[in-house]
mmCIF file of C-alpha atoms in Angstrom:
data_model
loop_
_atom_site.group_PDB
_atom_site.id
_atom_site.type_symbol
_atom_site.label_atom_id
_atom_site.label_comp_id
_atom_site.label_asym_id
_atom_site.label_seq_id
_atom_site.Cartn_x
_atom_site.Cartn_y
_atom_site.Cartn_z
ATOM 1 C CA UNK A 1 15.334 -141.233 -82.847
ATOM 2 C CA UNK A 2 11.899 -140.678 -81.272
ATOM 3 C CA UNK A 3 9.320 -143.774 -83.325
ATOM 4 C CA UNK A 4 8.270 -141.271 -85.641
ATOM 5 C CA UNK A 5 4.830 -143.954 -86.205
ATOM 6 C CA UNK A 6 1.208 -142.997 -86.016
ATOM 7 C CA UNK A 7 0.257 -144.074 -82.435
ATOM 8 C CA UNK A 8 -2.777 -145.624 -84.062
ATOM 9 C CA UNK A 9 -1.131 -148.278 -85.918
ATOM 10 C CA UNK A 10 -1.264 -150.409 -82.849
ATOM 11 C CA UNK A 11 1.190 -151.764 -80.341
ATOM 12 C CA UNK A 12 4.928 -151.949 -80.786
ATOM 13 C CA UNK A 13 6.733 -155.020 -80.277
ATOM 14 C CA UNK A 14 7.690 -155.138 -76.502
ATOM 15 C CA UNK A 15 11.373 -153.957 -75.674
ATOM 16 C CA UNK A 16 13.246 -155.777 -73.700
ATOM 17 C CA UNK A 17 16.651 -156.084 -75.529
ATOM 18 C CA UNK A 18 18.891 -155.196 -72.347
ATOM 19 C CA UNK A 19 22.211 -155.616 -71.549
ATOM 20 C CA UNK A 20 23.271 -157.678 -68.387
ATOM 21 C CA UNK A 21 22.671 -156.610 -65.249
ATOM 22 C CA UNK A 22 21.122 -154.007 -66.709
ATOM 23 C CA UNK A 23 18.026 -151.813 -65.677
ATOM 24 C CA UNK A 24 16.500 -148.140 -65.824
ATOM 25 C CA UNK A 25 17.441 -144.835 -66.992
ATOM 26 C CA UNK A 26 20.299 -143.259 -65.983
ATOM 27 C CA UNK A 27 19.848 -143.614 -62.041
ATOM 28 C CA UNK A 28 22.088 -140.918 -60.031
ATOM 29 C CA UNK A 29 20.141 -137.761 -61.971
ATOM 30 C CA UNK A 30 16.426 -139.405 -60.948
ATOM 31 C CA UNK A 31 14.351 -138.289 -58.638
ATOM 32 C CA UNK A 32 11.218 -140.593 -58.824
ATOM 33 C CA UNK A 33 8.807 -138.136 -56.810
ATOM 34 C CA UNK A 34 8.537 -136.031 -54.291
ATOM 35 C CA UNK A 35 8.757 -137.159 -51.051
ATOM 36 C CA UNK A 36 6.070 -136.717 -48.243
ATOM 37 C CA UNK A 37 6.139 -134.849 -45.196
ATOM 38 C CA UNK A 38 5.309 -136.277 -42.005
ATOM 39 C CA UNK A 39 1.317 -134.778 -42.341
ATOM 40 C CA UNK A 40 1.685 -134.403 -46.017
ATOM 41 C CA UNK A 41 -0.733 -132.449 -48.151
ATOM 42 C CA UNK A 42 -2.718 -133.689 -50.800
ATOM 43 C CA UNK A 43 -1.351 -134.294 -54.025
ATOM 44 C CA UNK A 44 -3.727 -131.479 -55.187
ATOM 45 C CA UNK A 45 -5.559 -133.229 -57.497
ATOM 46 C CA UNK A 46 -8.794 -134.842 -55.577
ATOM 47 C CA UNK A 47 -9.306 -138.492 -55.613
ATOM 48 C CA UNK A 48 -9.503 -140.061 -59.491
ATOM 49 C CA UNK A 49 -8.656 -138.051 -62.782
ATOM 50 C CA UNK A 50 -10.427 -134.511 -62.369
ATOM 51 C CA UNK A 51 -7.974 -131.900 -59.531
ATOM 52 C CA UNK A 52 -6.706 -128.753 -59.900
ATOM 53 C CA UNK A 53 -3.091 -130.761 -61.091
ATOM 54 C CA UNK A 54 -2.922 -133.397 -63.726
ATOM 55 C CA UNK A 55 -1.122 -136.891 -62.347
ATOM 56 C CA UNK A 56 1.942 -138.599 -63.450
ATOM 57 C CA UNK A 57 4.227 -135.556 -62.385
ATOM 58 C CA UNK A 58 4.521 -135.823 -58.692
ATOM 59 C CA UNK A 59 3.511 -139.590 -58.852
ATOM 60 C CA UNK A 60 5.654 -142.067 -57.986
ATOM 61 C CA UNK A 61 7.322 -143.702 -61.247
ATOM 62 C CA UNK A 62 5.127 -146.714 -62.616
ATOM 63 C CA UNK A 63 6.138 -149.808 -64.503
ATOM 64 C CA UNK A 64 5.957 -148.712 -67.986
ATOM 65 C CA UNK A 65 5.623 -144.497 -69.985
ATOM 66 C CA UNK A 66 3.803 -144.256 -73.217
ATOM 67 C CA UNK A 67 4.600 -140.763 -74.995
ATOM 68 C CA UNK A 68 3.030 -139.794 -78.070
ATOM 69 C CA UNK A 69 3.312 -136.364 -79.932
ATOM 70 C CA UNK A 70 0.700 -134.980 -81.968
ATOM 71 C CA UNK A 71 0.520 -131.921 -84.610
ATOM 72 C CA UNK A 72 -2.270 -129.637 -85.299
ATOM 73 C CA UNK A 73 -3.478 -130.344 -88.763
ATOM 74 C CA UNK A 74 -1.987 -127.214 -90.757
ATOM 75 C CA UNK A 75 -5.327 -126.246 -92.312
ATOM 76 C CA UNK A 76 -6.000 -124.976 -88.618
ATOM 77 C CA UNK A 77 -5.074 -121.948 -86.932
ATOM 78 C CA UNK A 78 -6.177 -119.061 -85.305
ATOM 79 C CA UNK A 79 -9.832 -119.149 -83.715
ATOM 80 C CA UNK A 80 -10.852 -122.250 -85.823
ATOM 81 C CA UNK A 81 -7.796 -124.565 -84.395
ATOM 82 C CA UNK A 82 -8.571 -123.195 -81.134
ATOM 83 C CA UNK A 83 -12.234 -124.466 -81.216
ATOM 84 C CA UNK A 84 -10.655 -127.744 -82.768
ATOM 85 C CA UNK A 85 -8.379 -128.643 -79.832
ATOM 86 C CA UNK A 86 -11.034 -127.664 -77.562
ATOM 87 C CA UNK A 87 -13.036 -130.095 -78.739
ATOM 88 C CA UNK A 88 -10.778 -132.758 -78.937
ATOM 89 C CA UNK A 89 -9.475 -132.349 -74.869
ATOM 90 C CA UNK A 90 -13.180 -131.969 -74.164
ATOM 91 C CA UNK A 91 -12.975 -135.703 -75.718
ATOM 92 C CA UNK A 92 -9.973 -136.475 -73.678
ATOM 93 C CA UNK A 93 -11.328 -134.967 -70.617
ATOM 94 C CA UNK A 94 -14.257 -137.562 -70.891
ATOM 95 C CA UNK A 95 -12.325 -140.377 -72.233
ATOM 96 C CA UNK A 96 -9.591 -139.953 -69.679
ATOM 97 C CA UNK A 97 -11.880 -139.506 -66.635
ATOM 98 C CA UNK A 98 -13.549 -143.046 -67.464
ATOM 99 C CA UNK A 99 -10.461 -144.986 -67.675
ATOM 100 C CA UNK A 100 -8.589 -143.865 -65.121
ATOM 101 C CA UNK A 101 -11.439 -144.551 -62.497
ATOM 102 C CA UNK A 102 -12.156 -148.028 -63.975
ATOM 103 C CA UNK A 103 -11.068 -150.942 -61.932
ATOM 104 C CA UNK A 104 -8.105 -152.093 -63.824
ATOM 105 C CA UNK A 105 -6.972 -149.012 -64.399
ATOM 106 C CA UNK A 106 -6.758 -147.810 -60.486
ATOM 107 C CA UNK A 107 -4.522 -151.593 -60.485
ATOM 108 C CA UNK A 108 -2.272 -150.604 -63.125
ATOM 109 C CA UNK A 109 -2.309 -147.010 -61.703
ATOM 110 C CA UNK A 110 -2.718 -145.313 -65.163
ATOM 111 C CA UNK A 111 -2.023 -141.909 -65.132
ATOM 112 C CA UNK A 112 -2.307 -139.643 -68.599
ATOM 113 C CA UNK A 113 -0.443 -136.105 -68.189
ATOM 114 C CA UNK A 114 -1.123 -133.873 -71.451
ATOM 115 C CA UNK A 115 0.753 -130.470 -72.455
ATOM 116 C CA UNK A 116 1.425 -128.328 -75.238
ATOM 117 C CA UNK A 117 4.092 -127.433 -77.134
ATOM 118 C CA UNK A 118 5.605 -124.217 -77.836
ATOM 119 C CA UNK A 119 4.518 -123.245 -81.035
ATOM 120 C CA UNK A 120 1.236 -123.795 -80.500
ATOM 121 C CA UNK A 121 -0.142 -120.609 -78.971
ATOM 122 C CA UNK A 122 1.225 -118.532 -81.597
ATOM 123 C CA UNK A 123 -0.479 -120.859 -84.304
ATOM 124 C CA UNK A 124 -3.778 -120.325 -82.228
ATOM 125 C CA UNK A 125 -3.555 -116.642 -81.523
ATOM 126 C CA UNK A 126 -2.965 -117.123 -77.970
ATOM 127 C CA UNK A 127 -0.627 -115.682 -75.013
ATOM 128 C CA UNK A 128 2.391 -118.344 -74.651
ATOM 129 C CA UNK A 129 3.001 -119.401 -71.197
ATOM 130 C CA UNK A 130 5.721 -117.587 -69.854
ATOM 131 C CA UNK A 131 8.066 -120.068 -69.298
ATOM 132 C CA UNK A 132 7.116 -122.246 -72.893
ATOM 133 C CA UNK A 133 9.708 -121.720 -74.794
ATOM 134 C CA UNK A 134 11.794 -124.589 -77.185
ATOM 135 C CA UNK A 135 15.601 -125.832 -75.896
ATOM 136 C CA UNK A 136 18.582 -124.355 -78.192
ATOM 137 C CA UNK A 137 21.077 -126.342 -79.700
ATOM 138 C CA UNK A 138 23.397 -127.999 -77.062
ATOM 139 C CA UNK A 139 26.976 -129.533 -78.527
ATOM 140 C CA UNK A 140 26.614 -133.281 -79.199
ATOM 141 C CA UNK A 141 23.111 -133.639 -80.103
ATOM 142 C CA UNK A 142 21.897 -135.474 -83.554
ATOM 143 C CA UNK A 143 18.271 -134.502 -83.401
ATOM 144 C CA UNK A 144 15.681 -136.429 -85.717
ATOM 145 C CA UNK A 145 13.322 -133.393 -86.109
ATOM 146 C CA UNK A 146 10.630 -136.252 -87.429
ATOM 147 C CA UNK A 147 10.659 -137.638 -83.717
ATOM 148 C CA UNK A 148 11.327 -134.254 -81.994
ATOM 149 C CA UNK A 149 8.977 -131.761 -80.872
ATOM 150 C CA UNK A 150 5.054 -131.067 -81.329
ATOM 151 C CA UNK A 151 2.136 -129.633 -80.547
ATOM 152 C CA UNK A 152 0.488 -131.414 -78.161
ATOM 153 C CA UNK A 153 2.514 -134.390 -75.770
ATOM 154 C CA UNK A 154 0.524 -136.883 -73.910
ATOM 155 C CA UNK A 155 2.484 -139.127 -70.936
ATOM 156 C CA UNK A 156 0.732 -142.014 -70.545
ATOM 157 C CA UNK A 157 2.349 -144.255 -67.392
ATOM 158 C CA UNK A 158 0.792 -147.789 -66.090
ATOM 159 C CA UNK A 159 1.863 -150.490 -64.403
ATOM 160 C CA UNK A 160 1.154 -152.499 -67.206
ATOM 161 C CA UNK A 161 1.890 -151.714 -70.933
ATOM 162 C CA UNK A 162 -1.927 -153.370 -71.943
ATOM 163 C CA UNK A 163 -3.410 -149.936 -70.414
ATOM 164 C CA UNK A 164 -1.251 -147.567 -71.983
ATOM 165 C CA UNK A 165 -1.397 -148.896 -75.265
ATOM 166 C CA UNK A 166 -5.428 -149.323 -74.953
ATOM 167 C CA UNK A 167 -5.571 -145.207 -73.596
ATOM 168 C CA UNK A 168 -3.060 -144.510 -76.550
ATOM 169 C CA UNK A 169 -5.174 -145.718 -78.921
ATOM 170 C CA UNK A 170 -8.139 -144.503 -77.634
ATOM 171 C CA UNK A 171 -6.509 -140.494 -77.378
ATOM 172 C CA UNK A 172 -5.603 -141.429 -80.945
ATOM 173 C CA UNK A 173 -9.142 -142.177 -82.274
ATOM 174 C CA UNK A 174 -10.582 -139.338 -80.323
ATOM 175 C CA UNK A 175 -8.526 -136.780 -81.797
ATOM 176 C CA UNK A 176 -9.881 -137.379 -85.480
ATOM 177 C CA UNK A 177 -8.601 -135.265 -88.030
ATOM 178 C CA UNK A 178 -7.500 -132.480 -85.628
ATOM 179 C CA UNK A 179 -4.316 -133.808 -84.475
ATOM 180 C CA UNK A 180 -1.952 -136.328 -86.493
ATOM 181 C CA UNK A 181 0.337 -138.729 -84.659
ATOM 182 C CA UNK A 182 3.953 -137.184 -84.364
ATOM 183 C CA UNK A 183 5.789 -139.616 -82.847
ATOM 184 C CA UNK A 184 6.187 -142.050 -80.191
ATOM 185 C CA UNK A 185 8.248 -143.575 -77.467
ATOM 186 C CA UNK A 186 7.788 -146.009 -75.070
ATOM 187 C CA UNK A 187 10.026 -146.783 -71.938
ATOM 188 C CA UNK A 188 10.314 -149.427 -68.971
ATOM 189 C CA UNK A 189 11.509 -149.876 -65.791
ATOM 190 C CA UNK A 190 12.673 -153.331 -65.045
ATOM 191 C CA UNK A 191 12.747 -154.514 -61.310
ATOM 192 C CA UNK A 192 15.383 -154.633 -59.115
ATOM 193 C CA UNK A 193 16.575 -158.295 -58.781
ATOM 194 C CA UNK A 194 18.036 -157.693 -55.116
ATOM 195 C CA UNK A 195 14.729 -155.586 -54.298
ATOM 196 C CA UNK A 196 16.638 -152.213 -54.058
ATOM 197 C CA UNK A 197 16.723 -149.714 -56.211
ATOM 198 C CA UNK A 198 16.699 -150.483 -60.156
ATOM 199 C CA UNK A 199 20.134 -149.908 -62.290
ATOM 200 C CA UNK A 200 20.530 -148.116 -64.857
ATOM 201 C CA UNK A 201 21.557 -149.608 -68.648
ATOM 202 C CA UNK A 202 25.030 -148.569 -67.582
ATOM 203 C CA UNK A 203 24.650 -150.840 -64.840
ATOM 204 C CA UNK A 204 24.341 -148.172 -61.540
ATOM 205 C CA UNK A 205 21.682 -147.574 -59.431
ATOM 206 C CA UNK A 206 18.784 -144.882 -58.923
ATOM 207 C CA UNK A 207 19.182 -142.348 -56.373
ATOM 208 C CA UNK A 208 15.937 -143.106 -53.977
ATOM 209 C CA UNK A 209 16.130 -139.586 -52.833
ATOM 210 C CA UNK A 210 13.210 -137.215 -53.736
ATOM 211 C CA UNK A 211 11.716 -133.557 -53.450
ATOM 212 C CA UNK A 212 9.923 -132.363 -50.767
ATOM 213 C CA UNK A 213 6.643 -131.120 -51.151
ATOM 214 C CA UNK A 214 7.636 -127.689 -50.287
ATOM 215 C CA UNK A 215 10.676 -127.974 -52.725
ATOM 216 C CA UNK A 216 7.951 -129.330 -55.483
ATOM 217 C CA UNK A 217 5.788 -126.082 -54.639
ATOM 218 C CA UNK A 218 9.380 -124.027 -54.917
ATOM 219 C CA UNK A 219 11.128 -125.658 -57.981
ATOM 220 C CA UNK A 220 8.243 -127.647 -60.179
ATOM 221 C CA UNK A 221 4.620 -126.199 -59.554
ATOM 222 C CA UNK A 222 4.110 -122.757 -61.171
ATOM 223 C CA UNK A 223 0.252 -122.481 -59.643
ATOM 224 C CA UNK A 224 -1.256 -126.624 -61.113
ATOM 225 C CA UNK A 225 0.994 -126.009 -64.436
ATOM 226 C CA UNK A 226 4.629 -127.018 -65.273
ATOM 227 C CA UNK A 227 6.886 -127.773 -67.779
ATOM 228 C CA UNK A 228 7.999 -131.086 -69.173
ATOM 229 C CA UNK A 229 11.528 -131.665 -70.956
ATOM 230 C CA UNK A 230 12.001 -134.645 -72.838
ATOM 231 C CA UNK A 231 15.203 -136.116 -74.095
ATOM 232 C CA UNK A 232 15.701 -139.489 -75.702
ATOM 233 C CA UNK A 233 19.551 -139.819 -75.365
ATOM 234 C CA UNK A 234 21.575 -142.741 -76.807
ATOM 235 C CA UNK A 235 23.881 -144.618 -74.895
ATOM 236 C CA UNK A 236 27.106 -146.230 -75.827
ATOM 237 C CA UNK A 237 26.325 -149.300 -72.976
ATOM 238 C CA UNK A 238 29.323 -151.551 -74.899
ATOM 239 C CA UNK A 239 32.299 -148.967 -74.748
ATOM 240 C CA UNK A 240 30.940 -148.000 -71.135
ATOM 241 C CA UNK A 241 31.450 -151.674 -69.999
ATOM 242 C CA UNK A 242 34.937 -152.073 -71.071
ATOM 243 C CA UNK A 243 36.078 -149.512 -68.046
ATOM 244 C CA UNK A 244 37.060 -150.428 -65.347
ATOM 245 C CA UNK A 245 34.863 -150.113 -62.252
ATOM 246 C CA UNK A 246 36.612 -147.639 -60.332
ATOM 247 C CA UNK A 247 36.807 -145.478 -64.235
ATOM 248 C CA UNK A 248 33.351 -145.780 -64.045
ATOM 249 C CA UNK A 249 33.064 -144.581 -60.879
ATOM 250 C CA UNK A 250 35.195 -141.913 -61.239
ATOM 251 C CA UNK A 251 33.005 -141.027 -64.521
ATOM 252 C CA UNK A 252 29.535 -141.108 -63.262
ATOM 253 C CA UNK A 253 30.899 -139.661 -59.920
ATOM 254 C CA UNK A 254 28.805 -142.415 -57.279
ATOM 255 C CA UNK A 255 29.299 -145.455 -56.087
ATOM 256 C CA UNK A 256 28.259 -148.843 -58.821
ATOM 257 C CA UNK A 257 27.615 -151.361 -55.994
ATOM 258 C CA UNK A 258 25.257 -148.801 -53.841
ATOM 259 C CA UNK A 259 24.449 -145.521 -55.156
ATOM 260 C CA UNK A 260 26.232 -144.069 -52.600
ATOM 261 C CA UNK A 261 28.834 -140.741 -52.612
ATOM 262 C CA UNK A 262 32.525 -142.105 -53.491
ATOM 263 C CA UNK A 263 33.252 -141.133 -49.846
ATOM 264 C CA UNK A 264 32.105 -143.935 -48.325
ATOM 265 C CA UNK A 265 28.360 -141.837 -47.285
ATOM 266 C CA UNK A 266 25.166 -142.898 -47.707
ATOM 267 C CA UNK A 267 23.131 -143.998 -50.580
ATOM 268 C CA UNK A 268 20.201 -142.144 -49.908
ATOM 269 C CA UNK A 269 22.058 -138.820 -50.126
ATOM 270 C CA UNK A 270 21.114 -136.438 -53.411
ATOM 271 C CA UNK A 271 23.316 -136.708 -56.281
ATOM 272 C CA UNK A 272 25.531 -134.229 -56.741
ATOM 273 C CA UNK A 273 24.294 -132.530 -53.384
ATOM 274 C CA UNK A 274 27.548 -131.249 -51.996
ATOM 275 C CA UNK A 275 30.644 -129.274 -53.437
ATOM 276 C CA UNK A 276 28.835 -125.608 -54.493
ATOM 277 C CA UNK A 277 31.911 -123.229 -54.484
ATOM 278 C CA UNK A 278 34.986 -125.670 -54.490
ATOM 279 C CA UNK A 279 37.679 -123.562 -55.061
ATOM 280 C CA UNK A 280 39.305 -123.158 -58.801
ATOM 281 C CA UNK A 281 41.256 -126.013 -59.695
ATOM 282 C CA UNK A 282 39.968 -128.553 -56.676
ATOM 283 C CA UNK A 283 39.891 -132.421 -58.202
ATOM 284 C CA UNK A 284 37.038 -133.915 -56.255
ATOM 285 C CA UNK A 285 33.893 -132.065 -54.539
ATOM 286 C CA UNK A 286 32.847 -132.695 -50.515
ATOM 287 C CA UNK A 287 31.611 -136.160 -51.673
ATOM 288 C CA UNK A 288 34.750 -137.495 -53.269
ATOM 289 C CA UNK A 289 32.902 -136.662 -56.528
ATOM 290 C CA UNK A 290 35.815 -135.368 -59.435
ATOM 291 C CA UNK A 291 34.676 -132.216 -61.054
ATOM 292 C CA UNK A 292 34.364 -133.581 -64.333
ATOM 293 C CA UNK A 293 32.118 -136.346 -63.222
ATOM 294 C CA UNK A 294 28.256 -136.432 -64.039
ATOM 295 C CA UNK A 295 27.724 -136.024 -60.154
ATOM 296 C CA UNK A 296 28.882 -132.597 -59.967
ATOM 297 C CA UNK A 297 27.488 -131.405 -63.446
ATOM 298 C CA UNK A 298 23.922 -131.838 -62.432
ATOM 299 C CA UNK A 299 24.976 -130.378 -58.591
ATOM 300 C CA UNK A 300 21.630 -128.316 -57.756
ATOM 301 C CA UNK A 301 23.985 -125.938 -55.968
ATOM 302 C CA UNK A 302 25.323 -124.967 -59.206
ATOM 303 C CA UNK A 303 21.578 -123.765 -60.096
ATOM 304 C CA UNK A 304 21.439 -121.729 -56.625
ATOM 305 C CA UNK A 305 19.858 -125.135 -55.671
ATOM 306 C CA UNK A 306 17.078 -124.960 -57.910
ATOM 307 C CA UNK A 307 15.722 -128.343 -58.857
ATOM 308 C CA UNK A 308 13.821 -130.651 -61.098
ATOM 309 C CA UNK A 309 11.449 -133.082 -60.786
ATOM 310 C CA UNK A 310 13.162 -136.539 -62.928
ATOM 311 C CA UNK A 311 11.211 -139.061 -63.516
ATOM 312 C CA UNK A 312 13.670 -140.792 -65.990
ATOM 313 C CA UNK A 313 12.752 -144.526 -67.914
ATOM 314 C CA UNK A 314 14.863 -146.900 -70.081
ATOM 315 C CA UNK A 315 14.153 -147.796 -73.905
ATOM 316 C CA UNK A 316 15.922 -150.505 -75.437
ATOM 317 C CA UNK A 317 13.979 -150.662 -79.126
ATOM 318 C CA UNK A 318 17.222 -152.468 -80.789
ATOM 319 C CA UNK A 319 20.748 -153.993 -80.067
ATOM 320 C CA UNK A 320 22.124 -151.134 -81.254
ATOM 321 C CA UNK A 321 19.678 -148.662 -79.815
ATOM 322 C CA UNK A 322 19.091 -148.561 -76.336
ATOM 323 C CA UNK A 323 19.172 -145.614 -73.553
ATOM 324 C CA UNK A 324 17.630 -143.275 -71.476
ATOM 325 C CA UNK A 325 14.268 -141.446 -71.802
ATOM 326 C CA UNK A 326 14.664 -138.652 -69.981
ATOM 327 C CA UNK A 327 11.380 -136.942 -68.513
ATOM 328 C CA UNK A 328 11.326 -134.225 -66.195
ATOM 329 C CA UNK A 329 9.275 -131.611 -64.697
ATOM 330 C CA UNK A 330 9.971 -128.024 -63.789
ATOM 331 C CA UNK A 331 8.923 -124.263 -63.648
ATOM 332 C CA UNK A 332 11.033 -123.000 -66.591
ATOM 333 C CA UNK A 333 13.283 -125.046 -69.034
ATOM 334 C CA UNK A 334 15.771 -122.505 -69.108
ATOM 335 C CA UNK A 335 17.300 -124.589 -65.637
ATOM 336 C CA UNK A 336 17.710 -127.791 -68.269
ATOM 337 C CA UNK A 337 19.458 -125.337 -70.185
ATOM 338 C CA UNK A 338 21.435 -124.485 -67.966
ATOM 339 C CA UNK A 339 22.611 -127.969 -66.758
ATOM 340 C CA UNK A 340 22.737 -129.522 -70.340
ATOM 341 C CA UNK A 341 25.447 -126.831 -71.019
ATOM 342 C CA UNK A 342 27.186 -127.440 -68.325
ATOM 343 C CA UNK A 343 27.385 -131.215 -68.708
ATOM 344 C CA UNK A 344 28.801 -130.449 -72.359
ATOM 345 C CA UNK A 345 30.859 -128.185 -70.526
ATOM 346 C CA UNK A 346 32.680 -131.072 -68.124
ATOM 347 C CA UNK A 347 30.613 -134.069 -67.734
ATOM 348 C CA UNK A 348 32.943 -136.954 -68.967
ATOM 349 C CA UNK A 349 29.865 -139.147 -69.259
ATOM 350 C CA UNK A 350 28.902 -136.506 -71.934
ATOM 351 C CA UNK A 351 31.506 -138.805 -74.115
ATOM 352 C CA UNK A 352 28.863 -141.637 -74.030
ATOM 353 C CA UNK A 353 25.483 -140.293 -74.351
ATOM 354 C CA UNK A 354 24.049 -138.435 -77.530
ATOM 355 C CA UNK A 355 20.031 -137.040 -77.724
ATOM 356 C CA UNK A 356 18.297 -137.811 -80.340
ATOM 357 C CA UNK A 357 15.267 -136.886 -79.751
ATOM 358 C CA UNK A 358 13.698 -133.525 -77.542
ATOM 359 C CA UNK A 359 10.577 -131.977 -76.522
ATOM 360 C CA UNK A 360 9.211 -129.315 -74.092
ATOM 361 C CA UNK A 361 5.580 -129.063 -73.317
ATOM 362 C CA UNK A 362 3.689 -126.750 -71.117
ATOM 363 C CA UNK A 363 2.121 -129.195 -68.441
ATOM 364 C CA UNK A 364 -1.630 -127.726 -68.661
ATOM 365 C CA UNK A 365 -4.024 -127.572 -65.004
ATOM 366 C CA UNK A 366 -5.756 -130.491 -64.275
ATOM 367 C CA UNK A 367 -9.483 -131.097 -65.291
ATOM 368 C CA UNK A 368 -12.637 -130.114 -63.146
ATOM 369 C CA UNK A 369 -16.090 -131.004 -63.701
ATOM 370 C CA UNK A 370 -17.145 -128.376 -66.255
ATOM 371 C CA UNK A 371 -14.231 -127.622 -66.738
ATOM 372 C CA UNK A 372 -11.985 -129.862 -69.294
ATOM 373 C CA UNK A 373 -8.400 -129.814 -69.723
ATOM 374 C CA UNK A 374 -6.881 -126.879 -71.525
ATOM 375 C CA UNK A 375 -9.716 -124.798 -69.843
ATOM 376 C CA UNK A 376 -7.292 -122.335 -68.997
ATOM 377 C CA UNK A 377 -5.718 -121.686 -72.161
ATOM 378 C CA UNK A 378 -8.912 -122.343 -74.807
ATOM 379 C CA UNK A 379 -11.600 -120.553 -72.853
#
């Protein structure tokens, strides 16, 4: 499950209990950011914290993720909770602004992302955002509602784990009695011994292939707000390892040694990116992919080639408890519905993964001078 510990109780012993060869979250489904044109736009934020867009979506993955998930204290609803939370991102807002333009923060390149969860318009007497809505039960999960879920989620992402536990702890203090700590997570990405792309704790590597800018505008962006899905999924590493390499192949549906489309094509190339209406009954897609492989489950062309925005991390916080914290970005969580269905439809790596722990946040617009985060929404 999700650490259900209050995120001020200070810093969790480092995790780092990884199997072999080992390395970050499950590879072929991650897209790390998206990818620039040749004159590309600005990342629509502005140089250092305040923008119309908060950071850490379309940001190239760092080192290390902090999340922690906070609850509105019940004794506050309606007008009076809103003014509460609007104090407390004011806080942020200020907080947040300082340490990400510090010195060692622009090294570490801190980034802190905050959203909302769904029931908390409702609780506030506010309009939801359209697309905020929570995920429905999907076949093979064993939730822990204690580290599922909450009011208000906060991505913290560094290069170093010192300046995401320090900005944790300082979020923490600043919210006072407004917001309690839900849970918390933290995740890592190794680096890659060979100085390609990382592997993944089943031992395969990250797709380096990413969104365009105009496919972030299409797919991610709804105006400088989005939508977060979280999913802390188990994996069974040990019974994964004892296939062979070509059953693992066959499973995952790419290539172990490069990332690459079983036929032979490059690495670079999108998982799942070919094979949209195979006819019934075909075994393997246009890539040498078999249907039932995680390759063609996640397929964008299944979607009508609508996309999200991964930017997926390891955990390891026991020998017996180590996976994938999945984190990704899009315009409505109903397309995560869609694919997580699917996969427990005919994924065959399905059979080794179980989530244990979800969330969806509404990704708020980033902070401008006089105007704090959660601007928008509060008033």
């Amino acid at each position: 499950m999700l650490k259900a510990k209050n995120a001020a109780s200070g810093s969790p012993t480092r995790r780092r209990v990884l199997i072999a060869g080992a390395g970050a979250g499950i590879g072929l489904t991650t897209v790390t950011a998206c990818a620039r044109d040749a004159e590309p736009p600005e990342d629509a934020r502005g140089p250092g914290f305040h923008g119309p867009r908060q950071a850490g979506v379309t940001t190239p993955r760092q080192a290390t993720v902090l999340l922690l998930s906070y609850d509105l204290d019940p004794g506050l609803r309606g007008a009076a909770g809103a003014r509460a939370l609007k104090a407390v991102f004011e806080a942020w807002t200020d907080a947040l602004a300082r340490t990400t333009g510090s010195d060692a923060s622009r090294a570490a390149r801190l980034t802190a992302t905050v959203g909302i969860g769904p029931g908390l318009p409702a609780r506030l007497g506010l309009r939801a955002p359209a697309a905020l809505r929570g995920l429905p039960p999907f076949p093979g999960d064993r939730l822990d509602p204690a580290g599922s879920g909450g009011d208000v989620l906060v991505q913290l992402c560094a290069d170093s784990t010192d300046a995401t536990e320090a900005t944790g702890e300082t979020l923490t203090r600043l919210a006072g009695d407004a917001l309690h700590a839900r849970w918390r997570q933290d995740g890592f990405l190794p680096p890659a011994s060979d100085g390609g792309a990382p592997r993944d704790l089943l031992g395969f590597r990250d797709a380096p292939s990413g969104l365009t800018p105009g496919e972030c505008e299409r797919w991610v962006w709804s105006g400088n707000a989005t939508c977060l899905v979280v999913r802390r999924v188990h994996l069974r590493i040990e019974d994964f390892a004892r296939l062979a390499e070509h059953r693992q192949e066959e499973i995952v549906g790419r290539r172990r040694s490069t990332g690459g489309p079983l036929d032979g094509g490059s690495g670079n190339a999108a998982a799942g990116s070919a094979g949209a209406g195979l006819p019934s009954g075909t075994a393997r897609d246009a890539h040498g992919a078999p249907v039932r492989s995680h390759a063609r489950a996640v397929d964008p062309a299944l979607d009508g080639g609508a996309r999200m925005l991964r930017r997926a991390y390891s955990y390891a916080d026991s020998p017996t408890d180590q996976g994938m914290l999945f984190l990704a970005f899009m315009r409505d969580p109903a397309l995560f519905a869609r694919v997580q269905r699917r996969m427990a439809a005919q994924d065959e790596l399905s059979g080794f993964m179980e989530a244990r722990g979800s969330a969806v946040a509404h990704v708020l617009p980033g902070a401008r001078p006089g105007r704090p985060l959660g601007a928008d929404l509060l008033g």
